PDB file of C-alpha atoms and ligand atoms in Angstrom:
ATOM      1  CA  MET A  29     103.235  85.074 116.431  1.00 42.00           C
ATOM      2  CA  ALA A  30     105.656  87.240 114.156  1.00 46.00           C
ATOM      3  CA  ASN A  31     106.512  86.824 110.429  1.00 55.00           C
ATOM      4  CA  LYS A  32     110.078  87.975 109.336  1.00 67.00           C
ATOM      5  CA  TRP A  33     110.189  88.324 105.829  1.00 65.00           C
ATOM      6  CA  ASN A  34     112.632  88.126 103.827  1.00 73.00           C
ATOM      7  CA  PRO A  35     112.559  91.034 100.639  1.00 77.00           C
ATOM      8  CA  GLN A  36     114.586  88.990  97.989  1.00 72.00           C
ATOM      9  CA  LEU A  37     112.980  86.383  98.116  1.00 67.00           C
ATOM     10  CA  TYR A  38     109.216  88.115  97.707  1.00 64.00           C
ATOM     11  CA  ASP A  39     111.247  89.347  95.095  1.00 66.00           C
ATOM     12  CA  THR A  40     113.112  86.729  92.872  1.00 66.00           C
ATOM     13  CA  LYS A  41     109.923  84.088  94.093  1.00 61.00           C
ATOM     14  CA  HIS A  42     106.483  85.927  94.638  1.00 61.00           C
ATOM     15  CA  ALA A  43     106.361  88.849  92.982  1.00 62.00           C
ATOM     16  CA  PHE A  44     103.382  87.484  91.867  1.00 62.00           C
ATOM     17  CA  VAL A  45     101.465  88.918  95.173  1.00 61.00           C
ATOM     18  CA  TYR A  46     102.141  92.784  93.778  1.00 68.00           C
ATOM     19  CA  GLN A  47     101.674  91.740  89.911  1.00 71.00           C
ATOM     20  CA  TYR A  48      98.338  90.352  90.659  1.00 80.00           C
ATOM     21  CA  GLY A  49      97.985  93.696  91.999  1.00 83.00           C
ATOM     22  CA  GLU A  50      97.894  95.599  88.753  1.00 85.00           C
ATOM     23  CA  SER A  51      94.304  94.833  87.835  1.00 90.00           C
ATOM     24  CA  LEU A  52      93.654  96.567  91.471  1.00 95.00           C
ATOM     25  CA  LEU A  53      95.150  99.775  90.511  1.00 95.00           C
ATOM     26  CA  GLU A  54      93.159 100.064  87.746  1.00 94.00           C
ATOM     27  CA  LEU A  55      90.135  99.896  90.151  1.00 96.00           C
ATOM     28  CA  LEU A  56      91.398 102.126  91.970  1.00 97.00           C
ATOM     29  CA  ALA A  57      91.829 104.485  89.240  1.00 97.00           C
ATOM     30  CA  PRO A  58      94.249 107.102  90.984  1.00 97.00           C
ATOM     31  CA  ALA A  59      94.004 110.725  90.019  1.00 97.00           C
ATOM     32  CA  PRO A  60      96.877 113.223  89.717  1.00 97.00           C
ATOM     33  CA  GLY A  61      96.807 115.500  93.243  1.00 97.00           C
ATOM     34  CA  GLU A  62      94.968 112.519  95.396  1.00 98.00           C
ATOM     35  CA  ARG A  63      96.283 111.733  98.503  1.00 98.00           C
ATOM     36  CA  ILE A  64      96.585 107.683  98.591  1.00 98.00           C
ATOM     37  CA  LEU A  65      97.806 105.341 101.232  1.00 98.00           C
ATOM     38  CA  ASP A  66      99.178 101.784 100.663  1.00 98.00           C
ATOM     39  CA  ILE A  67      98.409  99.538 103.400  1.00 98.00           C
ATOM     40  CA  GLY A  68     101.251  96.442 103.328  1.00 98.00           C
ATOM     41  CA  CYS A  69     103.310  98.063 100.748  1.00 97.00           C
ATOM     42  CA  GLY A  70     106.045  95.463 100.751  1.00 96.00           C
ATOM     43  CA  THR A  71     108.543  96.223  99.067  1.00 96.00           C
ATOM     44  CA  GLY A  72     106.738  99.331  97.244  1.00 97.00           C
ATOM     45  CA  ALA A  73     106.197  97.937  94.018  1.00 95.00           C
ATOM     46  CA  LEU A  74     102.882  99.187  93.572  1.00 96.00           C
ATOM     47  CA  THR A  75     103.612 102.376  95.814  1.00 97.00           C
ATOM     48  CA  ARG A  76     105.370 103.145  92.871  1.00 97.00           C
ATOM     49  CA  GLN A  77     103.209 102.359  90.291  1.00 96.00           C
ATOM     50  CA  LEU A  78     100.391 105.300  92.014  1.00 97.00           C
ATOM     51  CA  SER A  79     103.866 107.399  92.711  1.00 98.00           C
ATOM     52  CA  ASN A  80     103.649 107.221  88.508  1.00 97.00           C
ATOM     53  CA  ALA A  81      99.359 108.248  88.155  1.00 97.00           C
ATOM     54  CA  GLY A  82     100.664 111.599  89.603  1.00 98.00           C
ATOM     55  CA  ALA A  83      99.208 110.823  93.097  1.00 98.00           C
ATOM     56  CA  GLU A  84     100.942 111.682  96.774  1.00 98.00           C
ATOM     57  CA  VAL A  85     101.680 108.646  98.359  1.00 98.00           C
ATOM     58  CA  ALA A  86     102.941 106.822 101.816  1.00 98.00           C
ATOM     59  CA  GLY A  87     103.176 103.367 102.235  1.00 98.00           C
ATOM     60  CA  ILE A  88     103.214 101.398 105.329  1.00 98.00           C
ATOM     61  CA  ASP A  89     104.247  98.221 105.751  1.00 98.00           C
ATOM     62  CA  LYS A  90     105.152  95.910 109.572  1.00 97.00           C
ATOM     63  CA  SER A  91     107.912  94.765 108.121  1.00 96.00           C
ATOM     64  CA  PRO A  92     110.753  97.112 109.390  1.00 97.00           C
ATOM     65  CA  GLU A  93     112.855  95.250 106.501  1.00 97.00           C
ATOM     66  CA  MET A  94     110.054  95.207 104.008  1.00 96.00           C
ATOM     67  CA  ILE A  95     110.467  98.693 104.365  1.00 98.00           C
ATOM     68  CA  GLU A  96     114.267  99.470 104.106  1.00 98.00           C
ATOM     69  CA  ALA A  97     113.785  97.700 101.251  1.00 98.00           C
ATOM     70  CA  ALA A  98     111.016  99.917  99.756  1.00 98.00           C
ATOM     71  CA  ARG A  99     113.097 103.184 100.789  1.00 98.00           C
ATOM     72  CA  ALA A 100     116.095 101.812  99.124  1.00 98.00           C
ATOM     73  CA  ALA A 101     113.849 101.206  95.843  1.00 97.00           C
ATOM     74  CA  PHE A 102     112.253 104.550  95.721  1.00 98.00           C
ATOM     75  CA  PRO A 103     114.214 107.034  98.091  1.00 97.00           C
ATOM     76  CA  GLY A 104     111.285 109.770  96.997  1.00 96.00           C
ATOM     77  CA  LEU A 105     108.378 108.032  98.149  1.00 98.00           C
ATOM     78  CA  GLU A 106     107.032 108.214 101.723  1.00 98.00           C
ATOM     79  CA  PHE A 107     107.733 105.020 103.612  1.00 98.00           C
ATOM     80  CA  HIS A 108     107.020 103.795 107.338  1.00 98.00           C
ATOM     81  CA  VAL A 109     106.820 101.047 109.185  1.00 98.00           C
ATOM     82  CA  MET A 110     103.221 100.640 110.681  1.00 98.00           C
ATOM     83  CA  ASP A 111     100.507  98.043 111.315  1.00 98.00           C
ATOM     84  CA  ALA A 112      97.163  97.592 109.975  1.00 98.00           C
ATOM     85  CA  ALA A 113      95.940  97.809 112.888  1.00 98.00           C
ATOM     86  CA  GLY A 114      97.314 100.527 114.449  1.00 98.00           C
ATOM     87  CA  PHE A 115      98.153 103.191 112.388  1.00 98.00           C
ATOM     88  CA  GLN A 116      97.494 106.856 112.094  1.00 97.00           C
ATOM     89  CA  PHE A 117      98.171 109.637 110.198  1.00 98.00           C
ATOM     90  CA  ASN A 118      97.626 113.636 110.610  1.00 96.00           C
ATOM     91  CA  LYS A 119      96.752 114.460 106.951  1.00 97.00           C
ATOM     92  CA  PRO A 120      93.868 112.467 105.757  1.00 98.00           C
ATOM     93  CA  PHE A 121      93.827 110.419 102.605  1.00 98.00           C
ATOM     94  CA  ASP A 122      91.548 110.961  99.743  1.00 98.00           C
ATOM     95  CA  ALA A 123      91.853 106.323  98.943  1.00 98.00           C
ATOM     96  CA  ILE A 124      93.300 103.896 100.771  1.00 98.00           C
ATOM     97  CA  PHE A 125      94.495 100.366  98.633  1.00 98.00           C
ATOM     98  CA  SER A 126      95.629  97.863 100.056  1.00 98.00           C
ATOM     99  CA  ASN A 127      96.969  94.392  98.169  1.00 96.00           C
ATOM    100  CA  ALA A 128      97.248  91.146  99.393  1.00 95.00           C
ATOM    101  CA  THR A 129      97.627  92.493 103.095  1.00 97.00           C
ATOM    102  CA  LEU A 130      94.579  92.235 105.117  1.00 98.00           C
ATOM    103  CA  HIS A 131      94.515  88.106 105.537  1.00 98.00           C
ATOM    104  CA  TRP A 132      97.590  88.779 107.627  1.00 96.00           C
ATOM    105  CA  VAL A 133      95.850  90.888 110.214  1.00 97.00           C
ATOM    106  CA  PRO A 134      94.461  89.216 113.150  1.00 94.00           C
ATOM    107  CA  GLU A 135      92.371  92.536 114.705  1.00 97.00           C
ATOM    108  CA  GLN A 136      90.156  93.441 111.569  1.00 97.00           C
ATOM    109  CA  GLU A 137      87.825  95.455 113.651  1.00 97.00           C
ATOM    110  CA  GLN A 138      91.086  97.937 114.451  1.00 98.00           C
ATOM    111  CA  ALA A 139      92.139  97.751 111.311  1.00 98.00           C
ATOM    112  CA  VAL A 140      88.818  98.890 108.977  1.00 98.00           C
ATOM    113  CA  GLN A 141      88.435 101.604 111.969  1.00 98.00           C
ATOM    114  CA  CYS A 142      92.083 103.002 111.244  1.00 98.00           C
ATOM    115  CA  MET A 143      90.836 103.205 107.910  1.00 98.00           C
ATOM    116  CA  ALA A 144      87.719 105.053 108.578  1.00 98.00           C
ATOM    117  CA  ALA A 145      89.311 107.808 110.533  1.00 97.00           C
ATOM    118  CA  ALA A 146      92.338 107.969 108.167  1.00 98.00           C
ATOM    119  CA  LEU A 147      90.138 108.672 105.106  1.00 98.00           C
ATOM    120  CA  LYS A 148      88.926 111.875 104.024  1.00 98.00           C
ATOM    121  CA  PRO A 149      84.733 111.530 104.870  1.00 97.00           C
ATOM    122  CA  GLY A 150      83.376 110.310 101.352  1.00 97.00           C
ATOM    123  CA  GLY A 151      87.505 108.630 100.391  1.00 98.00           C
ATOM    124  CA  ARG A 152      87.473 105.342  99.246  1.00 98.00           C
ATOM    125  CA  MET A 153      89.146 101.988 100.034  1.00 98.00           C
ATOM    126  CA  VAL A 154      89.964  99.420  97.294  1.00 98.00           C
ATOM    127  CA  VAL A 155      91.858  96.606  99.111  1.00 98.00           C
ATOM    128  CA  GLU A 156      91.906  92.780  97.863  1.00 98.00           C
ATOM    129  CA  PHE A 157      93.265  89.308 100.157  1.00 98.00           C
ATOM    130  CA  GLY A 158      92.431  86.050 100.838  1.00 98.00           C
ATOM    131  CA  GLY A 159      89.111  85.198 100.845  1.00 98.00           C
ATOM    132  CA  LYS A 160      86.937  82.773 102.053  1.00 98.00           C
ATOM    133  CA  GLY A 161      88.178  79.057 101.621  1.00 98.00           C
ATOM    134  CA  ASN A 162      91.931  80.919 100.157  1.00 98.00           C
ATOM    135  CA  VAL A 163      94.899  77.979 100.089  1.00 98.00           C
ATOM    136  CA  GLU A 164      92.570  75.344 101.373  1.00 98.00           C
ATOM    137  CA  THR A 165      93.756  72.744 100.478  1.00 98.00           C
ATOM    138  CA  VAL A 166      97.290  73.403 100.718  1.00 98.00           C
ATOM    139  CA  ILE A 167      96.265  74.603 104.553  1.00 98.00           C
ATOM    140  CA  LYS A 168      94.542  71.604 104.855  1.00 98.00           C
ATOM    141  CA  GLN A 169      97.619  68.991 104.056  1.00 98.00           C
ATOM    142  CA  ILE A 170      99.252  71.125 106.811  1.00 98.00           C
ATOM    143  CA  ARG A 171      97.215  70.497 109.462  1.00 98.00           C
ATOM    144  CA  LYS A 172      96.317  67.058 108.257  1.00 98.00           C
ATOM    145  CA  THR A 173     100.124  66.105 107.777  1.00 98.00           C
ATOM    146  CA  LEU A 174     101.568  67.796 111.300  1.00 98.00           C
ATOM    147  CA  GLN A 175      98.650  65.816 113.072  1.00 98.00           C
ATOM    148  CA  GLU A 176      99.852  62.846 111.519  1.00 98.00           C
ATOM    149  CA  HIS A 177     103.032  63.566 113.190  1.00 98.00           C
ATOM    150  CA  GLY A 178     101.990  64.984 116.570  1.00 98.00           C
ATOM    151  CA  TYR A 179     102.307  68.421 116.668  1.00 98.00           C
ATOM    152  CA  ASP A 180      98.253  68.738 117.073  1.00 98.00           C
ATOM    153  CA  ALA A 181      98.576  72.251 118.359  1.00 98.00           C
ATOM    154  CA  GLN A 182     100.851  73.322 115.248  1.00 98.00           C
ATOM    155  CA  ALA A 183      98.122  72.020 113.375  1.00 98.00           C
ATOM    156  CA  ALA A 184      95.424  74.134 115.056  1.00 98.00           C
ATOM    157  CA  ARG A 185      96.997  77.585 114.966  1.00 97.00           C
ATOM    158  CA  GLN A 186      94.581  80.061 113.371  1.00 96.00           C
ATOM    159  CA  PHE A 187      96.853  83.023 112.064  1.00 95.00           C
ATOM    160  CA  TRP A 188      95.313  83.636 108.827  1.00 97.00           C
ATOM    161  CA  TYR A 189      91.470  85.955 107.848  1.00 98.00           C
ATOM    162  CA  PHE A 190      89.900  84.832 104.906  1.00 98.00           C
ATOM    163  CA  PRO A 191      86.884  86.494 105.708  1.00 98.00           C
ATOM    164  CA  SER A 192      83.191  85.856 103.538  1.00 98.00           C
ATOM    165  CA  ILE A 193      81.297  88.299 102.090  1.00 98.00           C
ATOM    166  CA  SER A 194      78.935  89.022 104.157  1.00 98.00           C
ATOM    167  CA  GLU A 195      81.401  88.880 106.876  1.00 98.00           C
ATOM    168  CA  TYR A 196      83.670  91.695 105.457  1.00 98.00           C
ATOM    169  CA  SER A 197      81.191  93.945 104.223  1.00 98.00           C
ATOM    170  CA  SER A 198      79.181  93.798 107.787  1.00 98.00           C
ATOM    171  CA  LEU A 199      82.486  95.050 109.007  1.00 98.00           C
ATOM    172  CA  LEU A 200      82.513  97.706 107.485  1.00 98.00           C
ATOM    173  CA  GLU A 201      79.042  99.003 107.515  1.00 98.00           C
ATOM    174  CA  ARG A 202      79.445  98.660 111.242  1.00 97.00           C
ATOM    175  CA  ASN A 203      82.615 101.292 110.762  1.00 98.00           C
ATOM    176  CA  GLY A 204      80.925 103.817 109.030  1.00 97.00           C
ATOM    177  CA  PHE A 205      81.557 102.231 105.564  1.00 98.00           C
ATOM    178  CA  GLU A 206      79.117 101.802 102.363  1.00 98.00           C
ATOM    179  CA  VAL A 207      80.590  98.774 100.157  1.00 98.00           C
ATOM    180  CA  ALA A 208      79.741 100.000  96.334  1.00 98.00           C
ATOM    181  CA  LEU A 209      80.822  96.166  94.986  1.00 98.00           C
ATOM    182  CA  ALA A 210      82.282  92.939  96.821  1.00 98.00           C
ATOM    183  CA  GLN A 211      83.599  90.170  94.920  1.00 97.00           C
ATOM    184  CA  LEU A 212      84.730  86.190  95.491  1.00 98.00           C
ATOM    185  CA  TYR A 213      86.923  84.315  93.563  1.00 96.00           C
ATOM    186  CA  ASP A 214      89.013  81.946  92.588  1.00 97.00           C
ATOM    187  CA  ARG A 215      92.246  83.171  91.401  1.00 95.00           C
ATOM    188  CA  PRO A 216      94.563  79.411  91.590  1.00 96.00           C
ATOM    189  CA  THR A 217      98.381  80.840  91.275  1.00 95.00           C
ATOM    190  CA  PRO A 218     100.770  79.322  89.747  1.00 95.00           C
ATOM    191  CA  LEU A 219     104.045  79.511  92.061  1.00 95.00           C
ATOM    192  CA  ALA A 220     107.034  80.453  90.682  1.00 90.00           C
ATOM    193  CA  ASP A 221     109.466  77.109  91.275  1.00 90.00           C
ATOM    194  CA  SER A 222     108.631  74.301  89.302  1.00 90.00           C
ATOM    195  CA  GLU A 223     110.670  71.667  91.362  1.00 94.00           C
ATOM    196  CA  ASN A 224     109.816  73.416  94.810  1.00 96.00           C
ATOM    197  CA  GLY A 225     106.946  76.093  94.576  1.00 97.00           C
ATOM    198  CA  ILE A 226     104.679  74.501  97.673  1.00 98.00           C
ATOM    199  CA  THR A 227     107.454  74.389 100.227  1.00 97.00           C
ATOM    200  CA  ASP A 228     108.825  77.742  99.174  1.00 96.00           C
ATOM    201  CA  TRP A 229     105.231  78.996  99.363  1.00 96.00           C
ATOM    202  CA  ILE A 230     104.871  77.445 102.847  1.00 97.00           C
ATOM    203  CA  ASN A 231     108.493  78.305 103.713  1.00 95.00           C
ATOM    204  CA  MET A 232     107.670  81.850 102.795  1.00 92.00           C
ATOM    205  CA  PHE A 233     103.887  82.740 104.316  1.00 94.00           C
ATOM    206  CA  GLY A 234     103.181  79.167 106.787  1.00 97.00           C
ATOM    207  CA  GLY A 235     106.498  79.714 108.867  1.00 96.00           C
ATOM    208  CA  THR A 236     103.969  80.111 112.042  1.00 97.00           C
ATOM    209  CA  PHE A 237     102.741  76.690 111.408  1.00 98.00           C
ATOM    210  CA  PHE A 238     106.140  75.617 112.015  1.00 98.00           C
ATOM    211  CA  GLU A 239     107.981  77.923 114.513  1.00 95.00           C
ATOM    212  CA  ASP A 240     109.045  75.647 117.287  1.00 95.00           C
ATOM    213  CA  ILE A 241     109.709  72.617 114.797  1.00 98.00           C
ATOM    214  CA  GLU A 242     113.496  71.876 114.702  1.00 97.00           C
ATOM    215  CA  ALA A 243     114.975  73.094 111.567  1.00 97.00           C
ATOM    216  CA  ALA A 244     115.329  69.743 110.000  1.00 98.00           C
ATOM    217  CA  GLU A 245     112.622  67.799 111.474  1.00 98.00           C
ATOM    218  CA  ARG A 246     110.647  71.244 109.189  1.00 98.00           C
ATOM    219  CA  GLN A 247     111.995  71.211 106.069  1.00 97.00           C
ATOM    220  CA  SER A 248     110.900  66.909 106.353  1.00 98.00           C
ATOM    221  CA  LEU A 249     107.658  67.610 107.033  1.00 98.00           C
ATOM    222  CA  ILE A 250     107.110  70.358 104.405  1.00 98.00           C
ATOM    223  CA  ALA A 251     108.703  68.081 102.150  1.00 98.00           C
ATOM    224  CA  GLU A 252     105.972  65.267 103.197  1.00 98.00           C
ATOM    225  CA  ILE A 253     103.623  68.252 102.658  1.00 98.00           C
ATOM    226  CA  GLN A 254     104.854  69.163  99.217  1.00 98.00           C
ATOM    227  CA  GLU A 255     104.444  65.599  97.909  1.00 98.00           C
ATOM    228  CA  ALA A 256     101.055  64.950  99.491  1.00 98.00           C
ATOM    229  CA  LEU A 257      99.935  67.788  97.122  1.00 98.00           C
ATOM    230  CA  ARG A 258     101.733  66.304  94.284  1.00 98.00           C
ATOM    231  CA  SER A 259      98.973  65.126  93.006  1.00 97.00           C
ATOM    232  CA  SER A 260      95.695  68.007  93.222  1.00 97.00           C
ATOM    233  CA  CYS A 261      98.058  71.101  93.081  1.00 98.00           C
ATOM    234  CA  TYR A 262     100.839  69.768  90.118  1.00 98.00           C
ATOM    235  CA  HIS A 263      99.936  69.971  86.621  1.00 96.00           C
ATOM    236  CA  ASP A 264     100.952  72.075  83.884  1.00 94.00           C
ATOM    237  CA  GLY A 265     104.048  71.694  84.286  1.00 95.00           C
ATOM    238  CA  GLY A 266     104.007  73.592  87.250  1.00 96.00           C
ATOM    239  CA  TRP A 267     102.796  73.714  90.743  1.00 97.00           C
ATOM    240  CA  TRP A 268      99.782  75.719  91.544  1.00 97.00           C
ATOM    241  CA  ALA A 269      98.282  77.272  95.108  1.00 98.00           C
ATOM    242  CA  ASP A 270      94.267  77.663  95.141  1.00 98.00           C
ATOM    243  CA  TYR A 271      93.828  81.344  96.144  1.00 97.00           C
ATOM    244  CA  ARG A 272      90.532  82.381  96.488  1.00 98.00           C
ATOM    245  CA  ARG A 273      90.542  86.505  96.651  1.00 97.00           C
ATOM    246  CA  ILE A 274      88.157  88.544  97.948  1.00 98.00           C
ATOM    247  CA  ARG A 275      88.113  91.920  96.802  1.00 98.00           C
ATOM    248  CA  VAL A 276      85.994  95.433  97.787  1.00 98.00           C
ATOM    249  CA  VAL A 277      85.492  98.539  97.088  1.00 98.00           C
ATOM    250  CA  ALA A 278      83.561 100.938  99.748  1.00 98.00           C
ATOM    251  CA  ARG A 279      83.602 104.758 101.131  1.00 98.00           C
ATOM    252  CA  ARG A 280      83.793 106.744 104.335  1.00 98.00           C
ATOM    253  CA  LEU A 281      80.178 107.507 104.691  1.00 96.00           C
ATOM    254  CA  PRO A 282      80.056 111.717 106.695  1.00 90.00           C
ATOM    255  CA  ILE A 283      79.462 110.897 109.458  1.00 71.00           C
ATOM    256  CA  ALA A 284      75.946 112.094 109.850  1.00 57.00           C
ATOM    257  CA  LEU A 285      74.774 109.277 107.798  1.00 52.00           C
ATOM    258  CA  SER A 286      77.146 106.087 109.059  1.00 51.00           C
ATOM    259  CA  GLY A 287      74.553 105.689 111.836  1.00 51.00           C
ATOM    260  CA  ASN A 288      70.835 104.520 111.793  1.00 53.00           C
ATOM    261  CA  LEU A 289      68.635 107.836 110.550  1.00 51.00           C
TER     262      LEU A 289
HETATM  263  C1  LIG B 314      97.602  85.046 100.052  1.00 58.89           C
HETATM  264  O1  LIG B 314      97.819  85.929  99.040  1.00 58.89           O
HETATM  265  O2  LIG B 314      96.203  84.497 100.069  1.00 58.89           O
HETATM  266  C2  LIG B 314      97.958  84.630 101.073  1.00 58.89           C
HETATM  267  C3  LIG B 314      99.176  84.868 100.572  1.00 58.89           C
HETATM  268  C4  LIG B 314     100.029  84.454 101.616  1.00 58.89           C
HETATM  269  C5  LIG B 314      99.529  83.713 102.981  1.00 58.89           C
HETATM  270  C6  LIG B 314      97.963  83.338 103.181  1.00 58.89           C
HETATM  271  C7  LIG B 314      97.300  83.556 102.070  1.00 58.89           C
END
C-alpha cells in the first residue's frame, strides 16, 4: 500500500522529523571529502547539512514528490527517487545516514543488503528509526476504534517495522556488519498542532489503515480516535505521541571478517 507524501504538510507540521535528526548527524560526524548517502532524505534538509559539513552527498527517497521538493530547494545537490530496499550505486560510500525512514521498509533484509553493498569495507552506517513499542498508544487506539466500527481487516494491517535491539542487530550481523552501538529510547514527541495534532499525524502517516474507507467516514473515525486519546496524549497544552527510537551505529566488515572465522 503506497503512502503519498505531501512535502508542504511535512515541512510545516512535521518538521520535527528532521529537526530530531540533527543529534544523529553529530553522531555521524561527517568529515570533509567523505562520500555520504542519506536514505529517506525527504525534502533534503539533513542532506544539505551533510553537504555543509563538506561531504559529497547523495539523497534518496521513494517518494517522487519529496525528491522534487528536495531538488527545488537544493538544486546543487544530488537526489534520486530510489527505494531503500532496492538501490544501487556504482561508486561506494564512506558512510550511510538514515533518519526516521527505515520503519517504512517491509523488506528489511534487502535494505540491509543494499546498504552493505553500497558501503566501502570499513564504512559506517548511522541510522535511527522507530523501535519496538513505537507510537504504541496511538496505534492501539487506531486498531481499537477500527474494530469497534467493524473494520477488522483495516485494524489488522501491519506496515511499519519497529524492531528490538536484538532483532535489528542480528539482521545487521548476518549481513556483514559489526554493531558498535544500539540504543532503544523513549522520545515523547510534541505534535505541531495543539488542536488537531493526532488527526494531522494520522492523516500524514497512518493513511494506510484507512485507505479503502470513504473520506467522510474516515475523518469521523480519526476524530473519534483523537478524542479517545485525549486523556493519555494531551497534556501541557498540546498533543504528544509516544515515539520510541532505535539508534544504531554499525561498521561494514571487510569481506574476510564477515563470515565465521
Ligand atoms: C516515526 O518516526 O517513528 C514514525 C513516523 C511515522 C509513522 C510511524 C513512525
